[in-house]
Every structure is written in C-alpha cells, then in structure tokens.
Amino acid sequence: MNINQSQLRKIFPPAVFIVLFLPNISLAFLSDVETTKEQSFTASELVLDIESEINDIYLGPGHQNTSIFSLTINTSSTSVDSLYVIESSANGDDAFCSSLSLVGRNGGLSVSGLVDSFTTTEISTFGNWIFQIAYDDSQLNFKHGASCSVTFSIETWQSNMDRHDAGYRDLREVAFEVGARTVVLNEILADPDGIDREFIELYNNANEPVDVAGWIITELTGSGAVTEHIIKSTPTGASDLIAYDGSGATTVPANGFLALRFNGNSQYLNNDGDTVTLIDSQSKIVDSYTYETAKEGNSDARVPDGTGLWVDPIPTPNEPNIATEADLVKLSQSLSDQMSVTDEDEEKAEESVNEGVGESETPPFVDNSAIQEGESSEENSGSESDVVESVTKEDPESLEVEEPVYDESEEIDLETKDEEMKLEDEDAIDKGKDDDIELEQTEKEEEPQLVEEELESASRPKEVIEEPEVQIKEEIL
C-alpha cells in the first residue's frame, strides 16, 4: 500500500500527540547532581630507617680476632604492621671470607652464621642489633691484606602478606670491609749490649709470605716528634730500615721472621721509652707497641712468637723468642689477670658495647648458640634467684634449714638390710668352702688311679712308655 504526502500529514499530528502525552512512556532518562562532602585519601608507606656504626674492620692473629658493631633497624610507618629479615653476603678473598662468622643479638633473640650465608628468621621486633664478627684462627691460608666485602641486606614487608607478594615493602643494604692482618711487630731491641745493633723484628702469622718493601715503621724522638723509617732492599738514607743480616730481603716468610736494622750507625730507639708503629703500603696501621725504660742487653718480645704477650728476654733476631724463668712467671701472672674477670669488669664491658646504641635484654655474646625468635635464652622462665626472692618475700623463715626428724622405723629397716647382707656374705663364703672341699675330694679320688697307672707304665717296655705318659699328662691337665 502506497501512502502519499497528504495522507502522512493527516497521520503525523495524532501520532505525535499520542507519543508525547501517553502515560507511563518517557523518551528521556532522569538525571540528578549531588554535591558530596570533602574526603581525603592517604596512601600508606613502609620505609626502613637504618642507623649503622660500622667502620672498616681489621682482624688477624696477634691483632684483635673479633670486632663488635651496632645496627639499628626501624620503620617510618606506624600504620602498617611489618616483618623483616637480615641476610648477609660476602665477596673477596675466598679463604678469608670463609673464615669469618657472625653473631647477632636483638634483645632476647640471638642468631649466628657465616658472613657469606648469615640469615635470620622473619622478625617482628625492630630496634637495636649488636653484632660480633670473628675469624677462625685455625684457617690461616690467607695472606696479609686479604679483604672481604660484607653486605647486609635488610628487607621488610607487610606482615599480613607473603614476603614476595606484599604490597608495601622496602629493602636497604649496609656494606663494610673486613681486612686481614697477619704481620706483627715481634721483637724490639732498643738498648743493645756492646757492639750489637738496634733492631725491629717482624713476624708473619699466615701461611703465605708477605713483601713489606715500602712499609713504614715510625718511632718517637726524644722530644716526642714522629720519625718515619722506610723498609728498603737498597737503602738510600741512614734512617732507612734494611735486613738485619745484610741480605737485602724485604719478604717475611710464612710463619717466619724478618729482623730489620737501621742503615746508618745512629741509634733511633729511645732507651727511656718509645712507641713503635708498623704501617703498611696502604697507609693502614698494622701494629703498634709502646715500651717503657729499655733494659740494656734485653729486648721486648712476644712469647710465643706472633701472638703472645710482650716480655723482655734475651735478643734473638730472626730466631724464635726464648722466655726466661722470670718471663714465664710474668706471663703466667698476666694470663691469670686476663682470665679473672670481676663482675665490675663485665658491667663495664657491657656498658662499653651498648653505649649509644640502646640497651640489650641479654649480655652480648655469652655464647654462639642460635636462638630463634620467641625462644628464651634461658631454659626456664624463672631463674633460681627469682624463685628465692619470691619465697623470701612470702615467708623469710621458709629459707631456714630444717633439722631432720628421727624415725625409729628407718633405723630398724637399715639394721634389717645389714643383717640380710651379712647372711648373703656368709652363704657365699659357705658355698666357696663347699666348692673347695668337693675339689679336694675329687683330687683324692683321682690320685690312686694316677699312681696305679704310673706303676703300670713303669713295667712296660720302653717303646710303649710314651703313650701312657701322654695320657697321664692329659688327665692331669
């Protein structure tokens, strides 16, 4: 059916009217605009705050074999609960790095391990850590100057999430160097007797030789000024130090000596006291020793070589130091003094370690046992002193020693036991006597038979005597 324009004009107005005014039909969506109140959104953050007091550390035999330093770990966030771990890695001389160990304490928590693999469990307690680094003196297959770079990695994360998936996290690193020191001052002769020369002897504690050419030894003049003396194979000045034996050697052998003397005829070491300091080619102080008035003809020397205390024996350049009887007495007294540590000394040592780095709930480095978080460093929650104190507060008389109460039945029991033991002993004696009597009777019964056999054997021809003799012996045995 075709519809023309005139027909459309007739249909369109009614259709428009129906669409516009028909109820329950709308051609538009309602809209509204509301003004909201002010809102603020703040993103939380988790940032580590690390404070370290770590300088370069030098360890070695004849020097210090341990060093203590602190590390304080906190976070800047108070709105996010977090955990953290401490891990360490090491790079450098493999032999030296593998000889280094760590012990760390944070309150009641103690963790130990090697520097190249040290790691803690997940920890929730932040604050101050006290670390002790030490080397294993049974491993000396490294030479003087060996270095180990140690890096602490401290990672923290949101405690209600997995460490590797946490939204809030932070990682910080703290690095420091540990150097090996194996060469030491070993003997000093300041006031030689007769035509002897002043000398300074070095000792190498390691299993590798060390060339000390270019190293410097300083001492003080009479006025207190510092004088430097350079170790050379070919001297250029009177104050240079050369090999004592004139060989021109500048290498200290492994576990060996190198005695040095001044090139000129002048005397440099003060007889009334001096401080001798050994400085390596990197301008690092290796060792230092101060002596008081020197005894003529006696040196100041370590006994034993390389690691021992200083005494004043007879001079032994390039040879092992020998202690006199008086030196041995002095060494014994010194060792005794070192081993007798008073309570006051322990308190001072703890205060020295913890000074400026916070308090620790346990004395640092009582042992190297690893105690994981949540475990107490003591086996029982209450110490013996706590128990005694609590009992004393409740009833002071409860600590008095009570006299034992006499019980007559106990005495009767003891007497009964004694009688039983006596009877057992008598039975054993009687049994022994019976055994002896039985053995004696047996021997008496066998004796006539043996005599008879011997007589019969005597009457036989000689060629057959051997057989009965054998039989008799066997029977006797």
Coordinates of C-alpha atoms in Angstrom, one line a residue:
M1 CA 0.0 0.0 0.0
N2 CA 1.3 3.4 -1.0
I3 CA 0.9 6.4 1.2
N4 CA 1.2 9.9 -0.3
Q5 CA 2.3 13.1 1.5
S6 CA -1.3 14.3 2.1
Q7 CA -2.1 11.1 3.9
L8 CA 1.1 11.4 6.0
R9 CA 0.1 15.0 7.0
K10 CA -3.1 13.6 8.3
I11 CA -1.5 10.7 10.3
F12 CA 1.6 12.5 11.8
P13 CA 0.0 15.1 14.2
P14 CA -2.2 12.5 16.0
A15 CA 0.9 10.1 16.3
V16 CA 3.0 12.9 17.9
F17 CA 0.2 13.7 20.3
I18 CA -0.1 10.0 21.3
V19 CA 3.7 9.6 21.9
L20 CA 4.0 12.8 23.9
F21 CA 1.0 12.5 26.2
L22 CA 0.6 8.8 26.5
P23 CA 1.1 7.9 30.2
N24 CA 4.0 5.7 31.5
I25 CA 6.2 6.4 28.5
S26 CA 9.2 8.6 28.6
L27 CA 11.8 9.4 25.9
A28 CA 14.4 10.8 28.3
F29 CA 16.3 9.5 31.5
L30 CA 16.1 11.4 34.7
S31 CA 19.4 12.9 35.9
D32 CA 20.5 14.5 39.2
V33 CA 23.5 16.3 40.5
E34 CA 24.6 16.0 44.2
T35 CA 27.5 17.8 45.9
T36 CA 29.5 15.3 48.1
K37 CA 31.3 16.2 51.3
E38 CA 35.1 16.5 51.4
Q39 CA 37.0 13.2 51.5
S40 CA 40.8 12.6 51.9
F41 CA 42.7 9.6 50.7
T42 CA 46.3 8.9 52.1
A43 CA 48.5 6.1 50.8
S44 CA 50.4 4.3 53.5
E45 CA 54.1 3.6 53.1
L46 CA 56.7 1.3 54.6
V47 CA 60.2 2.7 54.7
L48 CA 63.2 1.3 56.6
D49 CA 65.2 3.6 58.8
I50 CA 68.8 2.2 59.3
E51 CA 71.4 3.6 61.5
S52 CA 74.8 1.9 61.4
E53 CA 78.0 2.4 63.3
I54 CA 80.4 0.2 61.2
N55 CA 83.9 1.2 60.3
D56 CA 86.4 -0.8 58.3
I57 CA 87.4 -3.8 60.4
Y58 CA 90.8 -5.5 60.6
L59 CA 91.2 -8.9 62.1
G60 CA 94.1 -11.3 62.5
P61 CA 96.4 -13.3 64.8
G62 CA 98.4 -11.1 67.0
H63 CA 95.8 -8.4 66.5
Q64 CA 92.1 -8.5 67.5
N65 CA 90.3 -11.6 66.4
T66 CA 86.8 -10.2 67.0
S67 CA 85.1 -6.8 66.4
I68 CA 81.7 -5.6 67.7
F69 CA 79.4 -3.1 65.9
S70 CA 75.8 -2.0 66.1
L71 CA 72.9 -1.7 63.6
T72 CA 69.6 -0.1 64.4
I73 CA 66.6 -1.1 62.3
N74 CA 63.3 0.7 62.4
T75 CA 60.5 1.8 60.0
S76 CA 59.0 5.2 59.4
S77 CA 55.5 3.7 59.2
T78 CA 53.2 3.3 62.2
S79 CA 50.1 2.3 60.3
V80 CA 51.5 -0.8 58.6
D81 CA 52.5 -3.9 60.7
S82 CA 55.6 -5.4 59.2
L83 CA 58.2 -8.2 59.4
Y84 CA 61.8 -8.2 58.3
V85 CA 64.8 -10.4 57.7
I86 CA 68.5 -9.7 57.8
E87 CA 70.8 -11.6 55.3
S88 CA 74.4 -11.2 54.6
S89 CA 76.7 -11.9 51.6
A90 CA 80.4 -11.7 51.2
N91 CA 82.8 -11.2 48.3
G92 CA 86.6 -11.0 48.2
D93 CA 89.3 -13.4 49.2
D94 CA 87.6 -16.8 49.4
A95 CA 89.8 -18.2 52.1
F96 CA 89.4 -15.1 54.3
C97 CA 85.7 -14.7 53.8
S98 CA 85.0 -18.4 54.6
S99 CA 86.8 -17.9 58.0
L100 CA 84.6 -15.1 59.1
S101 CA 81.5 -15.7 61.3
L102 CA 78.7 -13.5 62.7
V103 CA 76.7 -13.5 65.9
G104 CA 73.8 -11.0 66.1
R105 CA 71.6 -10.1 69.1
N106 CA 68.5 -8.2 69.4
G107 CA 67.1 -8.3 72.9
G108 CA 66.5 -12.0 73.7
L109 CA 67.0 -13.1 70.1
S110 CA 70.4 -14.5 69.1
V111 CA 71.3 -15.7 65.6
S112 CA 74.7 -16.9 64.3
G113 CA 76.2 -18.0 61.0
L114 CA 79.0 -17.4 58.5
V115 CA 79.2 -14.0 56.8
D116 CA 78.6 -15.4 53.4
S117 CA 75.3 -17.1 54.4
F118 CA 74.1 -15.4 57.6
T119 CA 70.3 -15.1 57.7
T120 CA 67.6 -14.5 60.4
T121 CA 64.1 -15.8 60.6
E122 CA 61.2 -13.5 60.0
I123 CA 61.3 -10.9 62.8
S124 CA 58.7 -8.6 64.1
T125 CA 60.8 -6.8 66.8
F126 CA 62.6 -3.8 65.5
G127 CA 65.3 -1.8 67.2
N128 CA 69.0 -2.2 68.1
W129 CA 71.2 -5.1 66.9
I130 CA 74.6 -5.8 68.3
F131 CA 76.9 -7.9 66.0
Q132 CA 80.1 -9.6 66.7
I133 CA 82.3 -10.6 63.8
A134 CA 85.2 -13.0 64.3
Y135 CA 87.6 -15.1 62.3
D136 CA 88.5 -18.8 62.7
D137 CA 92.2 -18.8 63.7
S138 CA 92.5 -22.4 62.6
Q139 CA 92.2 -21.2 59.0
L140 CA 95.3 -19.1 58.1
N141 CA 95.5 -20.0 54.4
F142 CA 95.1 -16.3 53.5
K143 CA 97.8 -13.6 53.5
H144 CA 98.2 -10.2 55.0
G145 CA 96.0 -7.7 53.2
A146 CA 93.3 -10.1 52.2
S147 CA 89.9 -8.4 52.1
C148 CA 86.3 -9.4 52.4
S149 CA 83.4 -7.1 51.5
V150 CA 80.4 -7.9 53.6
T151 CA 76.9 -6.6 52.7
F152 CA 73.9 -6.7 55.0
S153 CA 70.5 -6.9 53.2
I154 CA 67.6 -5.8 55.3
E155 CA 64.1 -6.4 53.8
T156 CA 60.8 -5.5 55.4
W157 CA 57.3 -6.2 54.1
Q158 CA 53.6 -6.1 55.2
S159 CA 53.1 -8.7 57.9
N160 CA 49.7 -9.9 56.7
M161 CA 51.0 -10.8 53.2
D162 CA 53.6 -13.1 51.8
R163 CA 57.2 -11.7 51.7
H164 CA 57.5 -11.9 48.0
D165 CA 53.9 -10.7 47.2
A166 CA 53.5 -7.9 49.8
G167 CA 52.3 -4.6 48.5
Y168 CA 54.3 -2.5 51.0
R169 CA 57.9 -3.4 51.2
D170 CA 61.4 -1.9 51.4
L171 CA 65.0 -3.1 51.0
R172 CA 68.1 -1.5 52.3
E173 CA 71.8 -2.5 52.2
V174 CA 74.7 -1.8 54.5
A175 CA 78.2 -2.7 53.4
F176 CA 81.6 -2.7 55.1
E177 CA 85.1 -4.1 54.6
V178 CA 87.0 -6.6 56.7
G179 CA 90.7 -6.8 56.2
A180 CA 93.2 -9.5 57.2
R181 CA 96.2 -8.6 59.4
T182 CA 98.8 -11.3 59.7
V183 CA 102.2 -9.4 60.1
V184 CA 103.0 -8.1 63.5
L185 CA 105.8 -6.4 65.5
N186 CA 107.5 -9.4 67.2
E187 CA 110.7 -8.1 68.9
I188 CA 112.4 -4.8 69.6
L189 CA 115.9 -4.2 70.8
A190 CA 116.3 -0.6 71.9
D191 CA 119.4 -0.8 74.2
P192 CA 121.9 -3.3 72.7
D193 CA 124.8 -4.6 74.7
G194 CA 128.3 -3.9 73.3
I195 CA 128.6 -3.9 69.6
D196 CA 125.0 -5.2 68.9
R197 CA 122.8 -3.1 66.7
E198 CA 119.2 -1.9 67.4
F199 CA 116.7 -4.0 65.5
I200 CA 113.0 -4.4 65.0
E201 CA 111.7 -7.8 64.1
L202 CA 108.5 -8.7 62.2
Y203 CA 106.6 -12.0 62.3
N204 CA 104.2 -13.4 59.7
N205 CA 101.4 -15.5 61.2
A206 CA 100.0 -16.6 57.9
N207 CA 100.8 -19.5 55.5
E208 CA 101.7 -17.0 52.7
P209 CA 104.8 -14.8 52.5
V210 CA 104.4 -11.1 52.7
D211 CA 106.7 -8.5 51.0
V212 CA 107.0 -5.4 53.2
A213 CA 109.1 -3.3 50.9
G214 CA 107.9 0.3 51.2
W215 CA 106.2 -0.2 54.5
I216 CA 107.0 2.3 57.2
I217 CA 107.9 2.0 60.8
T218 CA 107.6 5.1 63.0
E219 CA 109.0 5.9 66.4
L220 CA 109.3 9.0 68.5
T221 CA 112.2 11.3 69.0
G222 CA 113.3 12.4 72.4
S223 CA 111.1 15.5 72.0
G224 CA 108.1 13.4 71.0
A225 CA 108.2 14.1 67.3
V226 CA 107.3 11.2 64.9
T227 CA 110.1 9.9 62.7
E228 CA 109.4 7.6 59.7
H229 CA 111.7 4.8 58.6
I230 CA 111.1 3.1 55.3
I231 CA 111.8 -0.6 54.7
K232 CA 114.0 -1.0 51.7
S233 CA 116.1 -3.6 50.0
T234 CA 118.6 -1.0 48.9
P235 CA 118.8 1.9 51.4
T236 CA 119.2 5.5 50.3
G237 CA 119.4 7.1 53.7
A238 CA 120.8 6.5 57.2
S239 CA 117.4 6.1 58.7
D240 CA 116.2 3.5 56.2
L241 CA 115.5 0.0 57.6
I242 CA 117.2 -2.9 55.9
A243 CA 117.5 -6.7 56.6
Y244 CA 119.4 -7.3 59.8
D245 CA 121.7 -9.9 58.1
G246 CA 122.5 -7.6 55.2
S247 CA 120.8 -9.8 52.7
G248 CA 118.6 -7.1 51.3
A249 CA 115.5 -9.2 51.9
T250 CA 112.1 -7.5 52.4
T251 CA 109.9 -10.6 52.5
V252 CA 108.6 -12.0 55.7
P253 CA 108.4 -15.8 55.2
A254 CA 105.2 -17.7 56.0
N255 CA 105.2 -18.3 59.8
G256 CA 108.7 -16.7 59.8
F257 CA 110.8 -13.7 60.8
L258 CA 112.4 -10.7 59.3
A259 CA 114.6 -8.7 61.6
L260 CA 115.4 -5.1 60.4
R261 CA 118.1 -2.7 61.4
F262 CA 118.8 1.0 60.7
N263 CA 121.2 1.6 57.7
G264 CA 123.3 4.1 59.5
N265 CA 125.2 3.9 62.8
S266 CA 122.8 6.3 64.6
Q267 CA 120.6 5.0 67.5
Y268 CA 117.0 5.9 66.9
L269 CA 115.1 3.9 69.5
N270 CA 114.8 5.7 72.8
N271 CA 116.1 3.8 75.9
D272 CA 113.8 5.7 78.2
G273 CA 110.6 4.6 76.3
D274 CA 109.2 4.7 72.8
T275 CA 106.2 3.9 70.7
V276 CA 107.0 1.8 67.6
T277 CA 104.3 1.6 64.9
L278 CA 104.1 -0.5 61.8
I279 CA 102.3 1.0 58.7
D280 CA 101.6 -1.0 55.5
S281 CA 101.8 0.2 51.9
Q282 CA 98.1 1.3 52.0
S283 CA 98.9 3.7 54.9
K284 CA 97.0 1.4 57.4
I285 CA 98.3 1.0 60.9
V286 CA 99.1 -2.7 61.2
D287 CA 100.6 -2.9 64.7
S288 CA 101.9 -0.7 67.4
Y289 CA 103.8 -1.3 70.7
T290 CA 104.9 1.0 73.5
Y291 CA 107.7 0.1 75.8
E292 CA 108.9 1.9 78.9
T293 CA 112.6 2.0 80.0
A294 CA 114.6 -0.5 78.0
K295 CA 116.9 -2.9 79.8
E296 CA 120.4 -3.0 78.4
G297 CA 121.0 -6.2 76.5
N298 CA 117.4 -7.3 76.8
S299 CA 114.8 -7.0 74.1
D300 CA 111.0 -6.6 74.2
A301 CA 109.5 -9.6 72.5
R302 CA 106.3 -11.6 72.1
V303 CA 106.2 -15.1 73.6
P304 CA 105.1 -17.1 71.8
D305 CA 106.1 -15.6 68.5
G306 CA 103.5 -13.7 66.6
T307 CA 100.6 -13.8 69.1
G308 CA 102.0 -13.8 72.7
L309 CA 102.3 -11.2 75.4
W310 CA 105.4 -8.9 75.5
V311 CA 108.2 -9.8 77.8
D312 CA 111.9 -8.8 78.0
P313 CA 114.1 -11.8 77.2
I314 CA 117.5 -12.1 75.6
P315 CA 117.6 -10.8 72.0
T316 CA 117.0 -13.5 69.2
P317 CA 116.9 -11.7 65.8
N318 CA 115.4 -14.0 63.1
E319 CA 115.0 -16.7 65.7
P320 CA 112.2 -17.9 68.0
N321 CA 111.9 -15.8 71.1
I322 CA 113.0 -17.5 74.3
A323 CA 111.5 -16.6 77.7
T324 CA 113.5 -16.7 80.9
E325 CA 112.1 -18.1 84.1
A326 CA 111.2 -14.6 85.2
D327 CA 109.4 -14.0 81.9
L328 CA 107.4 -17.2 82.4
V329 CA 106.3 -16.0 85.8
K330 CA 105.3 -12.7 84.3
L331 CA 103.4 -14.4 81.5
S332 CA 101.6 -16.7 84.0
Q333 CA 100.5 -13.7 86.1
S334 CA 99.4 -11.8 83.0
L335 CA 97.3 -14.7 81.8
S336 CA 95.8 -15.2 85.3
D337 CA 94.9 -11.5 85.4
Q338 CA 93.2 -11.7 82.0
M339 CA 91.2 -14.8 82.9
S340 CA 90.0 -13.4 86.3
V341 CA 87.1 -11.1 85.2
T342 CA 85.2 -9.4 88.0
D343 CA 81.5 -8.5 87.9
E344 CA 82.6 -4.9 87.7
D345 CA 84.7 -5.7 84.6
E346 CA 81.7 -7.4 83.0
E347 CA 79.4 -4.5 83.7
K348 CA 82.0 -2.1 82.2
A349 CA 82.4 -4.3 79.1
E350 CA 78.6 -4.4 78.6
E351 CA 78.2 -0.7 79.0
S352 CA 81.1 -0.1 76.6
V353 CA 79.4 -2.3 73.9
N354 CA 75.9 -0.9 74.4
E355 CA 76.9 2.8 74.8
G356 CA 75.0 4.9 72.5
V357 CA 73.3 2.0 70.7
G358 CA 70.4 1.2 73.1
E359 CA 70.0 -1.4 75.8
S360 CA 70.1 -5.2 75.2
E361 CA 68.0 -7.6 77.3
T362 CA 70.8 -10.1 77.4
P363 CA 74.5 -9.7 77.9
P364 CA 76.1 -9.7 74.4
F365 CA 77.9 -12.8 73.1
V366 CA 77.7 -15.1 76.1
D367 CA 77.9 -17.9 73.5
N368 CA 77.5 -18.5 69.8
S369 CA 74.3 -20.6 70.1
A370 CA 71.5 -19.7 67.7
I371 CA 68.2 -18.8 69.5
Q372 CA 65.3 -18.3 67.2
E373 CA 62.6 -15.7 67.8
G374 CA 60.2 -16.5 70.5
E375 CA 62.6 -18.7 72.4
S376 CA 64.2 -17.5 75.6
S377 CA 67.9 -17.6 76.1
E378 CA 67.3 -19.3 79.4
E379 CA 65.7 -22.8 79.7
N380 CA 63.2 -21.8 82.4
S381 CA 61.0 -18.8 82.6
G382 CA 62.0 -18.1 86.2
S383 CA 65.6 -18.0 87.3
E384 CA 66.8 -19.5 90.6
S385 CA 67.3 -16.1 92.0
D386 CA 63.7 -15.1 91.2
V387 CA 62.4 -18.2 93.0
V388 CA 64.5 -17.5 96.1
E389 CA 63.3 -13.9 96.1
S390 CA 59.7 -14.8 95.8
V391 CA 59.9 -17.3 98.6
T392 CA 61.7 -14.8 100.8
K393 CA 59.0 -12.2 100.3
E394 CA 56.3 -14.6 101.2
D395 CA 57.9 -16.2 104.2
P396 CA 61.5 -15.4 105.2
E397 CA 61.6 -18.2 107.7
S398 CA 61.0 -20.7 104.9
L399 CA 64.6 -20.5 103.8
E400 CA 65.9 -21.8 107.2
V401 CA 67.4 -25.2 107.2
E402 CA 65.1 -27.8 108.9
E403 CA 66.7 -30.4 111.2
P404 CA 66.0 -34.0 110.1
V405 CA 63.2 -35.8 112.1
Y406 CA 64.4 -39.0 113.7
D407 CA 62.4 -42.0 112.6
E408 CA 63.0 -45.3 114.5
S409 CA 61.5 -47.4 111.7
E410 CA 64.1 -46.2 109.3
E411 CA 66.9 -47.4 111.7
I412 CA 65.1 -50.8 112.0
D413 CA 65.0 -51.0 108.2
L414 CA 68.7 -50.3 108.0
E415 CA 69.5 -52.9 110.6
T416 CA 67.4 -55.5 108.7
K417 CA 69.2 -54.7 105.5
D418 CA 72.6 -55.0 107.2
E419 CA 71.6 -58.5 108.6
E420 CA 70.4 -59.6 105.1
M421 CA 73.7 -58.5 103.6
K422 CA 75.7 -60.4 106.3
L423 CA 73.7 -63.6 105.7
E424 CA 74.3 -63.3 101.9
D425 CA 78.0 -62.9 102.6
E426 CA 78.1 -65.9 104.9
D427 CA 76.2 -68.0 102.3
A428 CA 78.8 -67.0 99.7
I429 CA 81.6 -68.0 102.0
D430 CA 80.0 -71.4 102.8
K431 CA 79.4 -72.0 99.2
G432 CA 83.1 -71.3 98.5
K433 CA 84.2 -73.7 101.2
D434 CA 81.9 -76.4 99.8
D435 CA 83.4 -76.0 96.4
D436 CA 86.9 -76.3 97.8
I437 CA 86.0 -79.5 99.8
E438 CA 84.5 -81.0 96.7
L439 CA 87.5 -80.2 94.6
E440 CA 89.8 -81.7 97.3
Q441 CA 87.8 -84.9 97.4
T442 CA 87.9 -85.2 93.6
E443 CA 91.7 -84.9 93.6
K444 CA 92.0 -87.5 96.3
E445 CA 89.8 -90.0 94.4
E446 CA 91.9 -89.4 91.2
E447 CA 95.3 -89.7 93.0
P448 CA 95.3 -93.6 93.5
Q449 CA 94.3 -94.1 89.9
L450 CA 97.1 -91.9 88.7
V451 CA 99.7 -93.7 90.9
E452 CA 98.4 -97.1 89.6
E453 CA 98.8 -96.0 86.0
E454 CA 102.3 -94.8 86.6
L455 CA 103.3 -98.1 88.1
E456 CA 101.9 -100.0 85.2
S457 CA 103.7 -97.7 82.7
A458 CA 107.0 -98.4 84.5
S459 CA 106.7 -102.1 83.9
R460 CA 106.1 -101.8 80.2
P461 CA 108.8 -101.9 77.6
K462 CA 110.4 -98.5 76.8
E463 CA 109.0 -98.3 73.3
V464 CA 105.4 -98.1 74.7
I465 CA 106.2 -95.8 77.6
E466 CA 105.5 -92.6 75.6
E467 CA 101.8 -93.4 75.1
P468 CA 100.8 -93.7 78.8
E469 CA 102.9 -90.6 79.7
V470 CA 100.8 -88.6 77.3
Q471 CA 97.7 -90.0 78.7
I472 CA 98.7 -89.2 82.3
K473 CA 99.6 -85.6 81.4
E474 CA 96.3 -85.1 79.6
E475 CA 94.4 -86.4 82.6
I476 CA 96.3 -84.2 85.0
L477 CA 95.6 -81.1 82.8

